[in-house]
Amino acid sequence: MTLIEPRSFLTSLFDVAVTAADPEAAIRAHLPARPKGRTIVVGAGKAASQMAAAFERLWDGPLEGTVVARHGPIEACERIQVLQSAHPVPDEAGLVASSALIERLEGLAEDDLVVALISGGGSALLPAPPEGLTLEDEIAVHRALLASGAPISAMNVVRKHMSRIKGGRLALAASPARVVSLVVSDVPGDNPAFVASGPTVPDRSSLEEARAIVSRYALSLPERVMAHLASDAARAPSPDDRAFAGNEVHVIASAAVSLEAAAARARESGIEAVILSDAIEGEARDIGRMHAALAREVVTRNRPVSKPVVLLSGGETTVTIPGDAYGKGGRNSELLLSLALDIDGIAGIDALAADTDGIDGSEDNAGAFADGASIARMRAAGIDPRAHLVRHDAWSAFAASGDLFVPGPTGTNVNDFRAILIR
């Protein structure tokens, strides 16, 4: 086996995965033809400003537009207005931004082109409650969904039925102009209608499904929200609507592409790579234990694959948070703390779990590293790792052990990245 330093190796795989999702390279390959009329750019998501700046550099012609990024560092644009709002819980700035996007699309003609730059995080960044509901109602829905443990696909079914933008409604606002959506996917399966709850891409999920999800996950929602979901006014547009007929949708970057790039880099380094899946969902701590079980099987029994090997996976896990247990961290940190507990004392396993946008949950880390000695380091620092897992406070545990991974915002977002090196 080639001599490597585990954390440097795992970091290099993360870097390659992020580079494979670079907005400029992805947009260059999917530039639409110039229209006879105006070119309007709209968009939202964690990669919004980077996508907008890349589009400006690549577009040979006049353009104007507005995109919405989250609060924090952004890439400057010259012709496209960049507004900012809150993630993961909507704020007042998001209401202003949503109205600005809708206004940007007023009065368009058939010869005009709308380019929609969509990336993960847009659901929270674009609050636009329907008539009769308020921002507080939308915040209540977001908080209930985030705490429910529901998969992202189920969350988006609910969100798109209580919005003036989601579920394809932003594209309807652009009609009769043609809309070309360039999507950086952060959802398992890469369904573009689920990215940012599909502001320009309708899907066939029904209002009845949304009601069933509210019931299944026992969501506690305001009475006004429940009344809205009980009415036909909540129905989202159908993909069969003629207003969508001439539109195009392109998924330009995804977890699948990024994982393949990481696997290729690992093999170049002399380490075999196995991609488990790019669409893993489920409770973060359970998925952590599953990954730990696979790693233990390989390191102790050399099956189902032989070591040395790196196991790669992506997707989006969830964290179900009761009202009385809310610590620091995010789903990647929680997953890795669960994994660390299950590989405690086992040599030959090194793991990285991180969000490809560079931020995992509530803090400034993308995720964390773990190895067979991580738990011992936590205990030596006075930390009870299992207690921290119970109260969803993985960030504090990894901060104490010196295992946080902090690359900073990356400018893209193709969801979670996990790499487990087994030697």
PDB file of N, CA and C in Angstrom, residues 307-395:
ATOM      1  N   LYS A 307      -9.171  -4.727   2.025  1.00  0.00           N
ATOM      2  CA  LYS A 307      -8.407  -3.533   2.345  1.00  0.00           C
ATOM      3  C   LYS A 307      -7.025  -3.627   1.670  1.00  0.00           C
ATOM      4  N   PRO A 308      -6.378  -2.506   1.400  1.00  0.00           N
ATOM      5  CA  PRO A 308      -6.817  -1.142   1.686  1.00  0.00           C
ATOM      6  C   PRO A 308      -7.892  -0.680   0.707  1.00  0.00           C
ATOM      7  N   VAL A 309      -8.837   0.095   1.210  1.00  0.00           N
ATOM      8  CA  VAL A 309      -9.946   0.570   0.399  1.00  0.00           C
ATOM      9  C   VAL A 309     -10.523   1.824   1.048  1.00  0.00           C
ATOM     10  N   VAL A 310     -11.142   2.652   0.250  1.00  0.00           N
ATOM     11  CA  VAL A 310     -11.889   3.777   0.790  1.00  0.00           C
ATOM     12  C   VAL A 310     -13.345   3.602   0.366  1.00  0.00           C
ATOM     13  N   LEU A 311     -14.242   3.654   1.346  1.00  0.00           N
ATOM     14  CA  LEU A 311     -15.679   3.564   1.096  1.00  0.00           C
ATOM     15  C   LEU A 311     -16.220   4.981   0.950  1.00  0.00           C
ATOM     16  N   LEU A 312     -16.921   5.251  -0.145  1.00  0.00           N
ATOM     17  CA  LEU A 312     -17.454   6.585  -0.423  1.00  0.00           C
ATOM     18  C   LEU A 312     -18.980   6.530  -0.461  1.00  0.00           C
ATOM     19  N   SER A 313     -19.611   7.572   0.047  1.00  0.00           N
ATOM     20  CA  SER A 313     -21.073   7.639  -0.033  1.00  0.00           C
ATOM     21  C   SER A 313     -21.533   9.084   0.043  1.00  0.00           C
ATOM     22  N   GLY A 314     -22.765   9.302  -0.427  1.00  0.00           N
ATOM     23  CA  GLY A 314     -23.383  10.622  -0.382  1.00  0.00           C
ATOM     24  C   GLY A 314     -24.867  10.483  -0.125  1.00  0.00           C
ATOM     25  N   GLY A 315     -25.564  11.596  -0.201  1.00  0.00           N
ATOM     26  CA  GLY A 315     -26.996  11.614   0.090  1.00  0.00           C
ATOM     27  C   GLY A 315     -27.296  12.693   1.101  1.00  0.00           C
ATOM     28  N   GLU A 316     -28.401  12.551   1.773  1.00  0.00           N
ATOM     29  CA  GLU A 316     -28.763  13.530   2.809  1.00  0.00           C
ATOM     30  C   GLU A 316     -29.462  12.834   3.956  1.00  0.00           C
ATOM     31  N   THR A 317     -28.779  12.750   5.084  1.00  0.00           N
ATOM     32  CA  THR A 317     -29.381  12.161   6.274  1.00  0.00           C
ATOM     33  C   THR A 317     -30.203  13.208   7.001  1.00  0.00           C
ATOM     34  N   THR A 318     -30.904  12.773   8.029  1.00  0.00           N
ATOM     35  CA  THR A 318     -31.727  13.684   8.820  1.00  0.00           C
ATOM     36  C   THR A 318     -31.407  13.512  10.293  1.00  0.00           C
ATOM     37  N   VAL A 319     -31.746  14.537  11.058  1.00  0.00           N
ATOM     38  CA  VAL A 319     -31.585  14.505  12.508  1.00  0.00           C
ATOM     39  C   VAL A 319     -32.924  14.894  13.118  1.00  0.00           C
ATOM     40  N   THR A 320     -33.521  13.986  13.852  1.00  0.00           N
ATOM     41  CA  THR A 320     -34.780  14.272  14.536  1.00  0.00           C
ATOM     42  C   THR A 320     -34.464  14.870  15.899  1.00  0.00           C
ATOM     43  N   ILE A 321     -34.915  16.104  16.110  1.00  0.00           N
ATOM     44  CA  ILE A 321     -34.530  16.837  17.312  1.00  0.00           C
ATOM     45  C   ILE A 321     -35.744  17.104  18.182  1.00  0.00           C
ATOM     46  N   PRO A 322     -35.818  16.495  19.377  1.00  0.00           N
ATOM     47  CA  PRO A 322     -36.901  16.847  20.297  1.00  0.00           C
ATOM     48  C   PRO A 322     -36.703  18.261  20.828  1.00  0.00           C
ATOM     49  N   GLY A 323     -37.763  18.862  21.312  1.00  0.00           N
ATOM     50  CA  GLY A 323     -37.692  20.250  21.732  1.00  0.00           C
ATOM     51  C   GLY A 323     -36.721  20.532  22.856  1.00  0.00           C
ATOM     52  N   ASP A 324     -36.364  19.524  23.653  1.00  0.00           N
ATOM     53  CA  ASP A 324     -35.520  19.774  24.827  1.00  0.00           C
ATOM     54  C   ASP A 324     -34.067  19.335  24.611  1.00  0.00           C
ATOM     55  N   ALA A 325     -33.683  19.038  23.350  1.00  0.00           N
ATOM     56  CA  ALA A 325     -32.309  18.550  23.123  1.00  0.00           C
ATOM     57  C   ALA A 325     -31.771  19.141  21.827  1.00  0.00           C
ATOM     58  N   TYR A 326     -31.213  20.313  21.893  1.00  0.00           N
ATOM     59  CA  TYR A 326     -30.748  20.996  20.690  1.00  0.00           C
ATOM     60  C   TYR A 326     -29.364  21.544  20.952  1.00  0.00           C
ATOM     61  N   GLY A 327     -28.325  20.815  20.477  1.00  0.00           N
ATOM     62  CA  GLY A 327     -26.952  21.248  20.693  1.00  0.00           C
ATOM     63  C   GLY A 327     -26.362  21.880  19.458  1.00  0.00           C
ATOM     64  N   LYS A 328     -25.029  21.905  19.365  1.00  0.00           N
ATOM     65  CA  LYS A 328     -24.330  22.489  18.226  1.00  0.00           C
ATOM     66  C   LYS A 328     -23.938  21.396  17.244  1.00  0.00           C
ATOM     67  N   GLY A 329     -24.017  21.744  15.960  1.00  0.00           N
ATOM     68  CA  GLY A 329     -23.571  20.780  14.960  1.00  0.00           C
ATOM     69  C   GLY A 329     -24.566  20.616  13.837  1.00  0.00           C
ATOM     70  N   GLY A 330     -24.389  19.540  13.071  1.00  0.00           N
ATOM     71  CA  GLY A 330     -25.253  19.237  11.947  1.00  0.00           C
ATOM     72  C   GLY A 330     -25.266  17.750  11.695  1.00  0.00           C
ATOM     73  N   ARG A 331     -25.897  17.354  10.578  1.00  0.00           N
ATOM     74  CA  ARG A 331     -26.116  15.924  10.364  1.00  0.00           C
ATOM     75  C   ARG A 331     -24.819  15.163  10.116  1.00  0.00           C
ATOM     76  N   ASN A 332     -23.828  15.794   9.452  1.00  0.00           N
ATOM     77  CA  ASN A 332     -22.571  15.092   9.203  1.00  0.00           C
ATOM     78  C   ASN A 332     -21.784  14.862  10.484  1.00  0.00           C
ATOM     79  N   SER A 333     -21.741  15.873  11.340  1.00  0.00           N
ATOM     80  CA  SER A 333     -21.044  15.724  12.619  1.00  0.00           C
ATOM     81  C   SER A 333     -21.725  14.672  13.478  1.00  0.00           C
ATOM     82  N   GLU A 334     -23.067  14.686  13.476  1.00  0.00           N
ATOM     83  CA  GLU A 334     -23.790  13.691  14.276  1.00  0.00           C
ATOM     84  C   GLU A 334     -23.551  12.282  13.740  1.00  0.00           C
ATOM     85  N   LEU A 335     -23.604  12.127  12.429  1.00  0.00           N
ATOM     86  CA  LEU A 335     -23.333  10.822  11.830  1.00  0.00           C
ATOM     87  C   LEU A 335     -21.958  10.321  12.244  1.00  0.00           C
ATOM     88  N   LEU A 336     -20.971  11.207  12.192  1.00  0.00           N
ATOM     89  CA  LEU A 336     -19.602  10.774  12.459  1.00  0.00           C
ATOM     90  C   LEU A 336     -19.378  10.469  13.935  1.00  0.00           C
ATOM     91  N   LEU A 337     -20.060  11.186  14.828  1.00  0.00           N
ATOM     92  CA  LEU A 337     -19.928  10.872  16.250  1.00  0.00           C
ATOM     93  C   LEU A 337     -20.493   9.476  16.527  1.00  0.00           C
ATOM     94  N   SER A 338     -21.604   9.156  15.886  1.00  0.00           N
ATOM     95  CA  SER A 338     -22.177   7.817  16.028  1.00  0.00           C
ATOM     96  C   SER A 338     -21.202   6.760  15.493  1.00  0.00           C
ATOM     97  N   LEU A 339     -20.598   7.040  14.340  1.00  0.00           N
ATOM     98  CA  LEU A 339     -19.604   6.123  13.784  1.00  0.00           C
ATOM     99  C   LEU A 339     -18.406   5.977  14.712  1.00  0.00           C
ATOM    100  N   ALA A 340     -17.927   7.101  15.241  1.00  0.00           N
ATOM    101  CA  ALA A 340     -16.747   7.071  16.108  1.00  0.00           C
ATOM    102  C   ALA A 340     -16.973   6.187  17.330  1.00  0.00           C
ATOM    103  N   LEU A 341     -18.169   6.250  17.906  1.00  0.00           N
ATOM    104  CA  LEU A 341     -18.471   5.409  19.067  1.00  0.00           C
ATOM    105  C   LEU A 341     -18.396   3.929  18.711  1.00  0.00           C
ATOM    106  N   ASP A 342     -18.771   3.582  17.472  1.00  0.00           N
ATOM    107  CA  ASP A 342     -18.794   2.180  17.071  1.00  0.00           C
ATOM    108  C   ASP A 342     -17.468   1.671  16.532  1.00  0.00           C
ATOM    109  N   ILE A 343     -16.478   2.556  16.330  1.00  0.00           N
ATOM    110  CA  ILE A 343     -15.135   2.084  15.931  1.00  0.00           C
ATOM    111  C   ILE A 343     -14.124   2.391  17.041  1.00  0.00           C
ATOM    112  N   ASP A 344     -14.629   2.725  18.208  1.00  0.00           N
ATOM    113  CA  ASP A 344     -13.754   3.073  19.331  1.00  0.00           C
ATOM    114  C   ASP A 344     -12.740   1.952  19.607  1.00  0.00           C
ATOM    115  N   GLY A 345     -11.458   2.316  19.599  1.00  0.00           N
ATOM    116  CA  GLY A 345     -10.394   1.371  19.912  1.00  0.00           C
ATOM    117  C   GLY A 345      -9.951   0.505  18.748  1.00  0.00           C
ATOM    118  N   ILE A 346     -10.548   0.655  17.568  1.00  0.00           N
ATOM    119  CA  ILE A 346     -10.191  -0.163  16.411  1.00  0.00           C
ATOM    120  C   ILE A 346      -9.219   0.607  15.527  1.00  0.00           C
ATOM    121  N   ALA A 347      -8.036   0.062  15.334  1.00  0.00           N
ATOM    122  CA  ALA A 347      -7.035   0.718  14.494  1.00  0.00           C
ATOM    123  C   ALA A 347      -7.321   0.444  13.017  1.00  0.00           C
ATOM    124  N   GLY A 348      -6.829   1.331  12.164  1.00  0.00           N
ATOM    125  CA  GLY A 348      -6.916   1.106  10.731  1.00  0.00           C
ATOM    126  C   GLY A 348      -8.134   1.690  10.059  1.00  0.00           C
ATOM    127  N   ILE A 349      -8.932   2.498  10.786  1.00  0.00           N
ATOM    128  CA  ILE A 349     -10.111   3.141  10.196  1.00  0.00           C
ATOM    129  C   ILE A 349      -9.996   4.647  10.400  1.00  0.00           C
ATOM    130  N   ASP A 350     -10.097   5.403   9.317  1.00  0.00           N
ATOM    131  CA  ASP A 350     -10.118   6.865   9.370  1.00  0.00           C
ATOM    132  C   ASP A 350     -11.277   7.344   8.509  1.00  0.00           C
ATOM    133  N   ALA A 351     -12.071   8.271   9.025  1.00  0.00           N
ATOM    134  CA  ALA A 351     -13.275   8.681   8.313  1.00  0.00           C
ATOM    135  C   ALA A 351     -13.417  10.195   8.286  1.00  0.00           C
ATOM    136  N   LEU A 352     -14.075  10.674   7.229  1.00  0.00           N
ATOM    137  CA  LEU A 352     -14.454  12.079   7.087  1.00  0.00           C
ATOM    138  C   LEU A 352     -15.899  12.118   6.632  1.00  0.00           C
ATOM    139  N   ALA A 353     -16.718  12.921   7.308  1.00  0.00           N
ATOM    140  CA  ALA A 353     -18.084  13.190   6.856  1.00  0.00           C
ATOM    141  C   ALA A 353     -18.253  14.703   6.839  1.00  0.00           C
ATOM    142  N   ALA A 354     -18.689  15.241   5.698  1.00  0.00           N
ATOM    143  CA  ALA A 354     -18.757  16.695   5.564  1.00  0.00           C
ATOM    144  C   ALA A 354     -19.811  17.084   4.543  1.00  0.00           C
ATOM    145  N   ASP A 355     -20.325  18.304   4.700  1.00  0.00           N
ATOM    146  CA  ASP A 355     -21.253  18.873   3.734  1.00  0.00           C
ATOM    147  C   ASP A 355     -20.439  19.563   2.648  1.00  0.00           C
ATOM    148  N   THR A 356     -20.745  19.290   1.380  1.00  0.00           N
ATOM    149  CA  THR A 356     -19.950  19.843   0.292  1.00  0.00           C
ATOM    150  C   THR A 356     -20.081  21.351   0.148  1.00  0.00           C
ATOM    151  N   ASP A 357     -21.036  21.976   0.847  1.00  0.00           N
ATOM    152  CA  ASP A 357     -21.101  23.443   0.792  1.00  0.00           C
ATOM    153  C   ASP A 357     -20.148  24.084   1.799  1.00  0.00           C
ATOM    154  N   GLY A 358     -19.512  23.263   2.639  1.00  0.00           N
ATOM    155  CA  GLY A 358     -18.530  23.764   3.591  1.00  0.00           C
ATOM    156  C   GLY A 358     -19.083  24.091   4.964  1.00  0.00           C
ATOM    157  N   ILE A 359     -20.405  23.994   5.135  1.00  0.00           N
ATOM    158  CA  ILE A 359     -21.023  24.324   6.418  1.00  0.00           C
ATOM    159  C   ILE A 359     -21.977  23.202   6.811  1.00  0.00           C
ATOM    160  N   ASP A 360     -21.776  22.652   7.989  1.00  0.00           N
ATOM    161  CA  ASP A 360     -22.620  21.557   8.486  1.00  0.00           C
ATOM    162  C   ASP A 360     -23.461  22.065   9.645  1.00  0.00           C
ATOM    163  N   GLY A 361     -24.713  22.392   9.371  1.00  0.00           N
ATOM    164  CA  GLY A 361     -25.593  22.781  10.467  1.00  0.00           C
ATOM    165  C   GLY A 361     -25.356  24.172  10.985  1.00  0.00           C
ATOM    166  N   SER A 362     -25.193  24.293  12.304  1.00  0.00           N
ATOM    167  CA  SER A 362     -25.244  25.597  12.965  1.00  0.00           C
ATOM    168  C   SER A 362     -23.894  26.280  13.131  1.00  0.00           C
ATOM    169  N   GLU A 363     -22.791  25.597  12.872  1.00  0.00           N
ATOM    170  CA  GLU A 363     -21.474  26.173  13.150  1.00  0.00           C
ATOM    171  C   GLU A 363     -20.692  26.399  11.855  1.00  0.00           C
ATOM    172  N   ASP A 364     -19.362  26.634  11.981  1.00  0.00           N
ATOM    173  CA  ASP A 364     -18.568  26.976  10.805  1.00  0.00           C
ATOM    174  C   ASP A 364     -17.796  25.793  10.231  1.00  0.00           C
ATOM    175  N   ASN A 365     -18.041  24.592  10.736  1.00  0.00           N
ATOM    176  CA  ASN A 365     -17.345  23.411  10.219  1.00  0.00           C
ATOM    177  C   ASN A 365     -18.181  22.732   9.141  1.00  0.00           C
ATOM    178  N   ALA A 366     -17.491  22.072   8.212  1.00  0.00           N
ATOM    179  CA  ALA A 366     -18.192  21.285   7.192  1.00  0.00           C
ATOM    180  C   ALA A 366     -18.575  19.914   7.735  1.00  0.00           C
ATOM    181  N   GLY A 367     -17.875  19.470   8.757  1.00  0.00           N
ATOM    182  CA  GLY A 367     -18.094  18.159   9.341  1.00  0.00           C
ATOM    183  C   GLY A 367     -16.952  17.847  10.282  1.00  0.00           C
ATOM    184  N   ALA A 368     -16.468  16.605  10.232  1.00  0.00           N
ATOM    185  CA  ALA A 368     -15.409  16.210  11.163  1.00  0.00           C
ATOM    186  C   ALA A 368     -14.692  14.967  10.649  1.00  0.00           C
ATOM    187  N   PHE A 369     -13.528  14.716  11.267  1.00  0.00           N
ATOM    188  CA  PHE A 369     -12.778  13.477  11.075  1.00  0.00           C
ATOM    189  C   PHE A 369     -13.033  12.568  12.272  1.00  0.00           C
ATOM    190  N   ALA A 370     -12.849  11.271  12.059  1.00  0.00           N
ATOM    191  CA  ALA A 370     -12.903  10.324  13.174  1.00  0.00           C
ATOM    192  C   ALA A 370     -11.964   9.163  12.888  1.00  0.00           C
ATOM    193  N   ASP A 371     -11.417   8.596  13.953  1.00  0.00           N
ATOM    194  CA  ASP A 371     -10.620   7.375  13.854  1.00  0.00           C
ATOM    195  C   ASP A 371     -10.833   6.588  15.135  1.00  0.00           C
ATOM    196  N   GLY A 372     -10.120   5.486  15.267  1.00  0.00           N
ATOM    197  CA  GLY A 372     -10.329   4.612  16.422  1.00  0.00           C
ATOM    198  C   GLY A 372      -9.949   5.228  17.751  1.00  0.00           C
ATOM    199  N   ALA A 373      -9.247   6.364  17.731  1.00  0.00           N
ATOM    200  CA  ALA A 373      -8.835   7.018  18.978  1.00  0.00           C
ATOM    201  C   ALA A 373      -9.624   8.285  19.275  1.00  0.00           C
ATOM    202  N   SER A 374     -10.591   8.662  18.414  1.00  0.00           N
ATOM    203  CA  SER A 374     -11.342   9.905  18.622  1.00  0.00           C
ATOM    204  C   SER A 374     -12.086   9.914  19.951  1.00  0.00           C
ATOM    205  N   ILE A 375     -12.725   8.801  20.276  1.00  0.00           N
ATOM    206  CA  ILE A 375     -13.511   8.737  21.519  1.00  0.00           C
ATOM    207  C   ILE A 375     -12.604   8.857  22.734  1.00  0.00           C
ATOM    208  N   ALA A 376     -11.424   8.232  22.665  1.00  0.00           N
ATOM    209  CA  ALA A 376     -10.470   8.350  23.776  1.00  0.00           C
ATOM    210  C   ALA A 376     -10.021   9.798  23.960  1.00  0.00           C
ATOM    211  N   ARG A 377      -9.816  10.511  22.843  1.00  0.00           N
ATOM    212  CA  ARG A 377      -9.422  11.916  22.944  1.00  0.00           C
ATOM    213  C   ARG A 377     -10.530  12.759  23.562  1.00  0.00           C
ATOM    214  N   MET A 378     -11.768  12.457  23.233  1.00  0.00           N
ATOM    215  CA  MET A 378     -12.890  13.188  23.826  1.00  0.00           C
ATOM    216  C   MET A 378     -12.950  12.957  25.328  1.00  0.00           C
ATOM    217  N   ARG A 379     -12.817  11.708  25.719  1.00  0.00           N
ATOM    218  CA  ARG A 379     -12.888  11.394  27.151  1.00  0.00           C
ATOM    219  C   ARG A 379     -11.726  12.015  27.905  1.00  0.00           C
ATOM    220  N   ALA A 380     -10.552  12.062  27.260  1.00  0.00           N
ATOM    221  CA  ALA A 380      -9.395  12.696  27.902  1.00  0.00           C
ATOM    222  C   ALA A 380      -9.616  14.186  28.093  1.00  0.00           C
ATOM    223  N   ALA A 381     -10.465  14.775  27.230  1.00  0.00           N
ATOM    224  CA  ALA A 381     -10.782  16.202  27.339  1.00  0.00           C
ATOM    225  C   ALA A 381     -11.968  16.456  28.258  1.00  0.00           C
ATOM    226  N   GLY A 382     -12.458  15.410  28.920  1.00  0.00           N
ATOM    227  CA  GLY A 382     -13.568  15.572  29.858  1.00  0.00           C
ATOM    228  C   GLY A 382     -14.936  15.491  29.214  1.00  0.00           C
ATOM    229  N   ILE A 383     -15.007  14.952  27.990  1.00  0.00           N
ATOM    230  CA  ILE A 383     -16.261  14.870  27.243  1.00  0.00           C
ATOM    231  C   ILE A 383     -16.847  13.468  27.345  1.00  0.00           C
ATOM    232  N   ASP A 384     -18.169  13.389  27.549  1.00  0.00           N
ATOM    233  CA  ASP A 384     -18.886  12.123  27.470  1.00  0.00           C
ATOM    234  C   ASP A 384     -19.514  12.064  26.067  1.00  0.00           C
ATOM    235  N   PRO A 385     -18.873  11.366  25.117  1.00  0.00           N
ATOM    236  CA  PRO A 385     -19.342  11.426  23.726  1.00  0.00           C
ATOM    237  C   PRO A 385     -20.757  10.905  23.533  1.00  0.00           C
ATOM    238  N   ARG A 386     -21.131   9.876  24.272  1.00  0.00           N
ATOM    239  CA  ARG A 386     -22.482   9.336  24.086  1.00  0.00           C
ATOM    240  C   ARG A 386     -23.534  10.334  24.572  1.00  0.00           C
ATOM    241  N   ALA A 387     -23.235  11.040  25.649  1.00  0.00           N
ATOM    242  CA  ALA A 387     -24.168  12.057  26.136  1.00  0.00           C
ATOM    243  C   ALA A 387     -24.297  13.190  25.125  1.00  0.00           C
ATOM    244  N   HIS A 388     -23.189  13.546  24.476  1.00  0.00           N
ATOM    245  CA  HIS A 388     -23.244  14.588  23.449  1.00  0.00           C
ATOM    246  C   HIS A 388     -24.043  14.128  22.243  1.00  0.00           C
ATOM    247  N   LEU A 389     -23.961  12.846  21.896  1.00  0.00           N
ATOM    248  CA  LEU A 389     -24.763  12.329  20.793  1.00  0.00           C
ATOM    249  C   LEU A 389     -26.243  12.394  21.137  1.00  0.00           C
ATOM    250  N   VAL A 390     -26.585  12.033  22.359  1.00  0.00           N
ATOM    251  CA  VAL A 390     -27.986  12.046  22.791  1.00  0.00           C
ATOM    252  C   VAL A 390     -28.577  13.450  22.687  1.00  0.00           C
ATOM    253  N   ARG A 391     -27.803  14.466  23.047  1.00  0.00           N
ATOM    254  CA  ARG A 391     -28.347  15.833  23.009  1.00  0.00           C
ATOM    255  C   ARG A 391     -27.969  16.586  21.732  1.00  0.00           C
ATOM    256  N   HIS A 392     -27.583  15.848  20.685  1.00  0.00           N
ATOM    257  CA  HIS A 392     -27.303  16.432  19.360  1.00  0.00           C
ATOM    258  C   HIS A 392     -26.270  17.555  19.462  1.00  0.00           C
ATOM    259  N   ASP A 393     -25.166  17.274  20.112  1.00  0.00           N
ATOM    260  CA  ASP A 393     -24.116  18.273  20.332  1.00  0.00           C
ATOM    261  C   ASP A 393     -22.773  17.723  19.865  1.00  0.00           C
ATOM    262  N   ALA A 394     -22.762  17.204  18.626  1.00  0.00           N
ATOM    263  CA  ALA A 394     -21.548  16.577  18.106  1.00  0.00           C
ATOM    264  C   ALA A 394     -20.425  17.592  17.907  1.00  0.00           C
ATOM    265  N   TRP A 395     -20.772  18.823  17.549  1.00  0.00           N
ATOM    266  CA  TRP A 395     -19.737  19.838  17.322  1.00  0.00           C
ATOM    267  C   TRP A 395     -18.864  19.999  18.560  1.00  0.00           C
TER     268      TRP A 395
END
